[in-house]
PDB file of C-alpha atoms in Angstrom:
ATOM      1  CA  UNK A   1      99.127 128.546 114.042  1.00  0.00           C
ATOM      2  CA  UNK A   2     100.835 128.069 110.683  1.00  0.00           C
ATOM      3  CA  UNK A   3     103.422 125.349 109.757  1.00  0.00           C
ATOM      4  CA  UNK A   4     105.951 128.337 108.948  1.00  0.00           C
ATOM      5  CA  UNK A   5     105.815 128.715 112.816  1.00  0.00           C
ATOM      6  CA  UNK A   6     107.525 125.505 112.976  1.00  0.00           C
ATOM      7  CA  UNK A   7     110.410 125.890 110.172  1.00  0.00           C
ATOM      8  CA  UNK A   8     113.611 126.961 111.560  1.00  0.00           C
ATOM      9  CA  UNK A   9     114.454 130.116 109.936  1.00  0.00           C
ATOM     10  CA  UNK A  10     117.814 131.866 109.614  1.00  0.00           C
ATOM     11  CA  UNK A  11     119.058 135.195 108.562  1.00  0.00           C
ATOM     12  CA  UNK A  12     122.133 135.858 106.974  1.00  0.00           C
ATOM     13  CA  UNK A  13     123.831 139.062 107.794  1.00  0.00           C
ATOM     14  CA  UNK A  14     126.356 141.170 105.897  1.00  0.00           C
ATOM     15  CA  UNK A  15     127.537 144.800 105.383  1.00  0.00           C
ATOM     16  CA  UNK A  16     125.912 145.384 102.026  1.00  0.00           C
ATOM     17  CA  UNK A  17     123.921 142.652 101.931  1.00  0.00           C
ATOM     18  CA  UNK A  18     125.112 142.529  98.053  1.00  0.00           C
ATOM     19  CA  UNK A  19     127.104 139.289  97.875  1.00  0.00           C
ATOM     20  CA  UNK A  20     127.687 137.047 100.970  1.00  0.00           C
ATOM     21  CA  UNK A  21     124.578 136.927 102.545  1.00  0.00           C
ATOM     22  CA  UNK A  22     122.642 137.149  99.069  1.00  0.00           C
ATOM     23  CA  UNK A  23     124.359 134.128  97.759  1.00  0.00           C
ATOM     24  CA  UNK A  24     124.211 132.182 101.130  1.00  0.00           C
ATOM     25  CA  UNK A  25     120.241 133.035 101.392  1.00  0.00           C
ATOM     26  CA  UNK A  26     119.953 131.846  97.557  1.00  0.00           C
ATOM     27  CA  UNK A  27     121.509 128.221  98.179  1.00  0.00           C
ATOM     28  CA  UNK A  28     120.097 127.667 101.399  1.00  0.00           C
ATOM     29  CA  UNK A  29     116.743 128.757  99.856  1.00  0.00           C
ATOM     30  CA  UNK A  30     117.481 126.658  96.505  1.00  0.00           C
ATOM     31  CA  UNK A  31     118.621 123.116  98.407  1.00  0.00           C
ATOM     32  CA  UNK A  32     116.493 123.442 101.350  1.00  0.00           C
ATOM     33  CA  UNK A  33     112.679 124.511  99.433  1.00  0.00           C
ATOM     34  CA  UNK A  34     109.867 125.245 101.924  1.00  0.00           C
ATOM     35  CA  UNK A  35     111.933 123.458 104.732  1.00  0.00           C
ATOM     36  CA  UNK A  36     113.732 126.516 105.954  1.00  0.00           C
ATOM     37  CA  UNK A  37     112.538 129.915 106.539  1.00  0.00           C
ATOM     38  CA  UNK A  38     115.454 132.137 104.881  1.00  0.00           C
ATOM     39  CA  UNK A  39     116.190 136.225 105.193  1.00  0.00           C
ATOM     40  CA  UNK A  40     119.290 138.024 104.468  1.00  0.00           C
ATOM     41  CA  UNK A  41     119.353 141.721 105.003  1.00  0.00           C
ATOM     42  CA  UNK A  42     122.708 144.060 105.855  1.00  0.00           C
ATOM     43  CA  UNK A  43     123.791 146.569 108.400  1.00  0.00           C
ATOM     44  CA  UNK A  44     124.928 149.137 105.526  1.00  0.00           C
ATOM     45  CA  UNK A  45     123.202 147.477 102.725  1.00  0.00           C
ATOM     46  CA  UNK A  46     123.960 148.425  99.017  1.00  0.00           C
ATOM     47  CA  UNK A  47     122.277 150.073  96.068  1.00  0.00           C
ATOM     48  CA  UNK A  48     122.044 146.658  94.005  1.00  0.00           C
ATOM     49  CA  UNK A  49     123.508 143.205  94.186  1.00  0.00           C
ATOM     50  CA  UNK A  50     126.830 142.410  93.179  1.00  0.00           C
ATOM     51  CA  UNK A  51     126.282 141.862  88.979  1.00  0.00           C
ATOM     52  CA  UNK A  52     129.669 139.515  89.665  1.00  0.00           C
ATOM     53  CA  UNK A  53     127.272 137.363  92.410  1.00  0.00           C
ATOM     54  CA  UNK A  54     124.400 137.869  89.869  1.00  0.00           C
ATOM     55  CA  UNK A  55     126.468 136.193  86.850  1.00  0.00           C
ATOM     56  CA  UNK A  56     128.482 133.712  89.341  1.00  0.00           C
ATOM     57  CA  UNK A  57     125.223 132.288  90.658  1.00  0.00           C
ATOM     58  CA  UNK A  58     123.887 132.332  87.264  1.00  0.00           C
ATOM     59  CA  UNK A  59     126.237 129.582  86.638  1.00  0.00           C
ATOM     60  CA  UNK A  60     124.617 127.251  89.181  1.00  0.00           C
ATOM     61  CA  UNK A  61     121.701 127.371  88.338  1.00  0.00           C
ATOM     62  CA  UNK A  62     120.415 130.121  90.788  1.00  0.00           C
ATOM     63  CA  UNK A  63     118.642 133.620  89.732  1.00  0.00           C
ATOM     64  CA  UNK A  64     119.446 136.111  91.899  1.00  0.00           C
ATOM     65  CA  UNK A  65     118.943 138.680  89.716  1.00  0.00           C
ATOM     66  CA  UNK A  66     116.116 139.973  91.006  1.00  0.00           C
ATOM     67  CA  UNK A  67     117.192 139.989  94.561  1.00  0.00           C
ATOM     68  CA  UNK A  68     117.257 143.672  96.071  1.00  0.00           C
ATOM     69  CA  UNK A  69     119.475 144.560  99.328  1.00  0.00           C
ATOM     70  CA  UNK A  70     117.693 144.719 102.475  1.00  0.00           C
ATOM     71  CA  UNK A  71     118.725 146.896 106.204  1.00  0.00           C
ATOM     72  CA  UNK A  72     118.808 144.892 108.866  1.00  0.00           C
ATOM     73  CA  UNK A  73     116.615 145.434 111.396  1.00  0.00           C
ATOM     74  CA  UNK A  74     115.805 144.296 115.076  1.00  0.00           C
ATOM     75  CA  UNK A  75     113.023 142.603 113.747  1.00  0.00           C
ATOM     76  CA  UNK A  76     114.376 140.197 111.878  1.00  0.00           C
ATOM     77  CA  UNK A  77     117.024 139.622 113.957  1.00  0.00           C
ATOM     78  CA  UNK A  78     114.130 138.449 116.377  1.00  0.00           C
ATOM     79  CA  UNK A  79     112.351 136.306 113.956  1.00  0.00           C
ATOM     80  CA  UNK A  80     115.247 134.417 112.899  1.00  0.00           C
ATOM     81  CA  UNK A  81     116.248 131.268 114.756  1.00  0.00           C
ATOM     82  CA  UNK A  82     119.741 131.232 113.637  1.00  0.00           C
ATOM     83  CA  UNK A  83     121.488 134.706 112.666  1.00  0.00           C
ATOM     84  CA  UNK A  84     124.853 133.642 110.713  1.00  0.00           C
ATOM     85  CA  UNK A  85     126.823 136.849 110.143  1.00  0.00           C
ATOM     86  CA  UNK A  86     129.862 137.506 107.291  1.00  0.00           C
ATOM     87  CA  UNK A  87     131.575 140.535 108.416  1.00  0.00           C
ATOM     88  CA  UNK A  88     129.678 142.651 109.810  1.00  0.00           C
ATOM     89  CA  UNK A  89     131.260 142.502 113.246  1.00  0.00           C
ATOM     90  CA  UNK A  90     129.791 144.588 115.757  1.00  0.00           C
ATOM     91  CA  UNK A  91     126.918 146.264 113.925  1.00  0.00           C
ATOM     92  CA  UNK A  92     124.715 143.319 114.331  1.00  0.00           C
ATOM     93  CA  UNK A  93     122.249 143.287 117.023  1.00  0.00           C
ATOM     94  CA  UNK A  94     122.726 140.297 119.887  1.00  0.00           C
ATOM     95  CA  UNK A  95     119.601 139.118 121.172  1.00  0.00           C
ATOM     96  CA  UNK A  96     120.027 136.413 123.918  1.00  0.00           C
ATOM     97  CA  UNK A  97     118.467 132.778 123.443  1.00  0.00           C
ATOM     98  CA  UNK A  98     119.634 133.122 119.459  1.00  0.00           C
ATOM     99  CA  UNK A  99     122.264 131.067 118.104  1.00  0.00           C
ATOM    100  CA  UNK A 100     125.174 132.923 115.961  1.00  0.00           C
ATOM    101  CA  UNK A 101     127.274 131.787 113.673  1.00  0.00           C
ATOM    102  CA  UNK A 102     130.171 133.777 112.388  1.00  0.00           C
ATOM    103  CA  UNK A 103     131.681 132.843 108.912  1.00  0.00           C
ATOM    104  CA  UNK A 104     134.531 134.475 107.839  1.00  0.00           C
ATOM    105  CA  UNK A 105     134.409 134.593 104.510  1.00  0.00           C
ATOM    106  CA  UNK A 106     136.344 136.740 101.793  1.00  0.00           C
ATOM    107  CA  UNK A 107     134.020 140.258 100.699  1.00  0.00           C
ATOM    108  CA  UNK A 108     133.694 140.178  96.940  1.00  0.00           C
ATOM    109  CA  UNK A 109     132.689 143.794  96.468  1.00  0.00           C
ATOM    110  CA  UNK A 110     134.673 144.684  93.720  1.00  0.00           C
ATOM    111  CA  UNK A 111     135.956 141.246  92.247  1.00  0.00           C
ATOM    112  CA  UNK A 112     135.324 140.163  89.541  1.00  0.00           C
ATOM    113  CA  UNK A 113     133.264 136.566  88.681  1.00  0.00           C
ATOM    114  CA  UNK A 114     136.663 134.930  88.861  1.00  0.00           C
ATOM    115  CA  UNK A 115     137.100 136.194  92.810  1.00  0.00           C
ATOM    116  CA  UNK A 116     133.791 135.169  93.165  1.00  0.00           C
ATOM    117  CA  UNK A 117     133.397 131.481  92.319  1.00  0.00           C
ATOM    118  CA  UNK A 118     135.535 129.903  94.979  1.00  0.00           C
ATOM    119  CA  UNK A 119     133.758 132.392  97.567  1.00  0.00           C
ATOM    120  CA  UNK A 120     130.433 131.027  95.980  1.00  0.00           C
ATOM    121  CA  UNK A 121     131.605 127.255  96.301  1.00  0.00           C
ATOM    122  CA  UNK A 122     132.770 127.694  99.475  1.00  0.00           C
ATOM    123  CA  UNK A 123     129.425 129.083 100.541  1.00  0.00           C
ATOM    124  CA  UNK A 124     127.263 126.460  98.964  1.00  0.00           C
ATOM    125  CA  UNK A 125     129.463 123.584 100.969  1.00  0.00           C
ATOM    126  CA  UNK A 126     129.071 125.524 103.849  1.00  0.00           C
ATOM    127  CA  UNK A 127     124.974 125.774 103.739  1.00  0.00           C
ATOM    128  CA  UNK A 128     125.290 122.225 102.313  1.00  0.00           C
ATOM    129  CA  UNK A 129     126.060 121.208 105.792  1.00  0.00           C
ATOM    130  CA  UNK A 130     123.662 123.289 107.955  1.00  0.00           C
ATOM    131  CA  UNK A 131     121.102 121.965 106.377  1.00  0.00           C
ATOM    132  CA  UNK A 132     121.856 118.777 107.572  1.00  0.00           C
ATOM    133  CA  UNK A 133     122.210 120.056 111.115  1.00  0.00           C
ATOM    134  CA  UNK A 134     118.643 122.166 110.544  1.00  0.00           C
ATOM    135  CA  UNK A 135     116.647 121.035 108.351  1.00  0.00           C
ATOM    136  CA  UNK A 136     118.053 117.247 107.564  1.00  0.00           C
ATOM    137  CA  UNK A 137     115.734 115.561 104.377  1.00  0.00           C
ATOM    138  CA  UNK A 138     113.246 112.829 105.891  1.00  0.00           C
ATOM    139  CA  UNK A 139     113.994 109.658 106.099  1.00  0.00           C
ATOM    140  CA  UNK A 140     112.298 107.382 103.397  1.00  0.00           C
TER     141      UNK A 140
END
C-alpha cells in the first residue's frame, strides 16, 4: 500500500467548480505540499475558471490558470476524507462515515478581481486553519 493511502484527502465542492472550490483546492494544495490529498470538482461545473480567480490568485503567488472545472461524482465523494462544500446545498452526495463541512462563502461568478480578493483572503485563512486540524507541520 502507498503512503497516499495514508494522507487525509479532502474535496472541495461547488456549483461551477470555477471559483470557490478552485481557489480553496489551490491554497490548501500550495501550503499543505504532498501532506494532503486535494480534489475539487462541482455539481454543475463551468466551461472555464473564473479569469477574476485566475488574476486574483495570480497575486499570491498561485497559478491556477491552468486549472479546468471538474463534475462531481460519487467517486470522489468516496475517496475524499473530508468533503467541504460552498453552496452547493443539496446536490452533493452524503455518504455516511464522511465528515462535511459547509462554508458559506460569497459566489464570485461575475465579480470582478476587486469582489474577489476578500473572498480569496477569507478562503486562504480558512484552509490556513484546517490544515492545522489535518495535516499539522511536524514537530522539529
Amino acid at each position: 500500500m502507498s503512503d497516499a493511502a495514508a494522507l487525509p484527502s479532502v474535496l472541495f465542492v461547488c456549483v461551477h467548480n470555477a471559483g470557490r472550490s478552485q481557489m480553496a483546492a489551490a491554497f490548501l494544495t500550495h501550503l499543505a505540499g504532498d501532506r494532503v490529498q486535494v480534489r475539487s470538482a462541482g455539481s454543475a461545473p463551468a466551461d472555464s475558471v473564473n479569469p477574476a480567480v485566475v488574476e486574483a490568485m495570480a497575486e499570491v503567488g498561485i497559478d491556477v490558470s491552468a486549472e479546468v472545472p471538474k463534475v462531481l461524482t460519487v467517486e470522489a465523494v468516496q475517496a475524499s476524507d473530508v468533503v467541504i462544500t460552498m453552496g452547493c446545498g443539496d446536490t452533493c452526495p452524503v455518504f455516511p462515515g464522511k465528515r462535511y463541512l459547509d462554508r458559506q462563502l460569497t459566489d464570485p461568478a461575475g465579480q470582478g478581481v476587486e469582489a474577489v480578493r476578500p473572498i480569496r483572503d477569507d478562503i486562504e485563512k480558512r484552509i490556513r486553519g484546517l490544515i492545522d486540524e489535518i495535516a499539522p507541520a511536524e514537530q522539529a
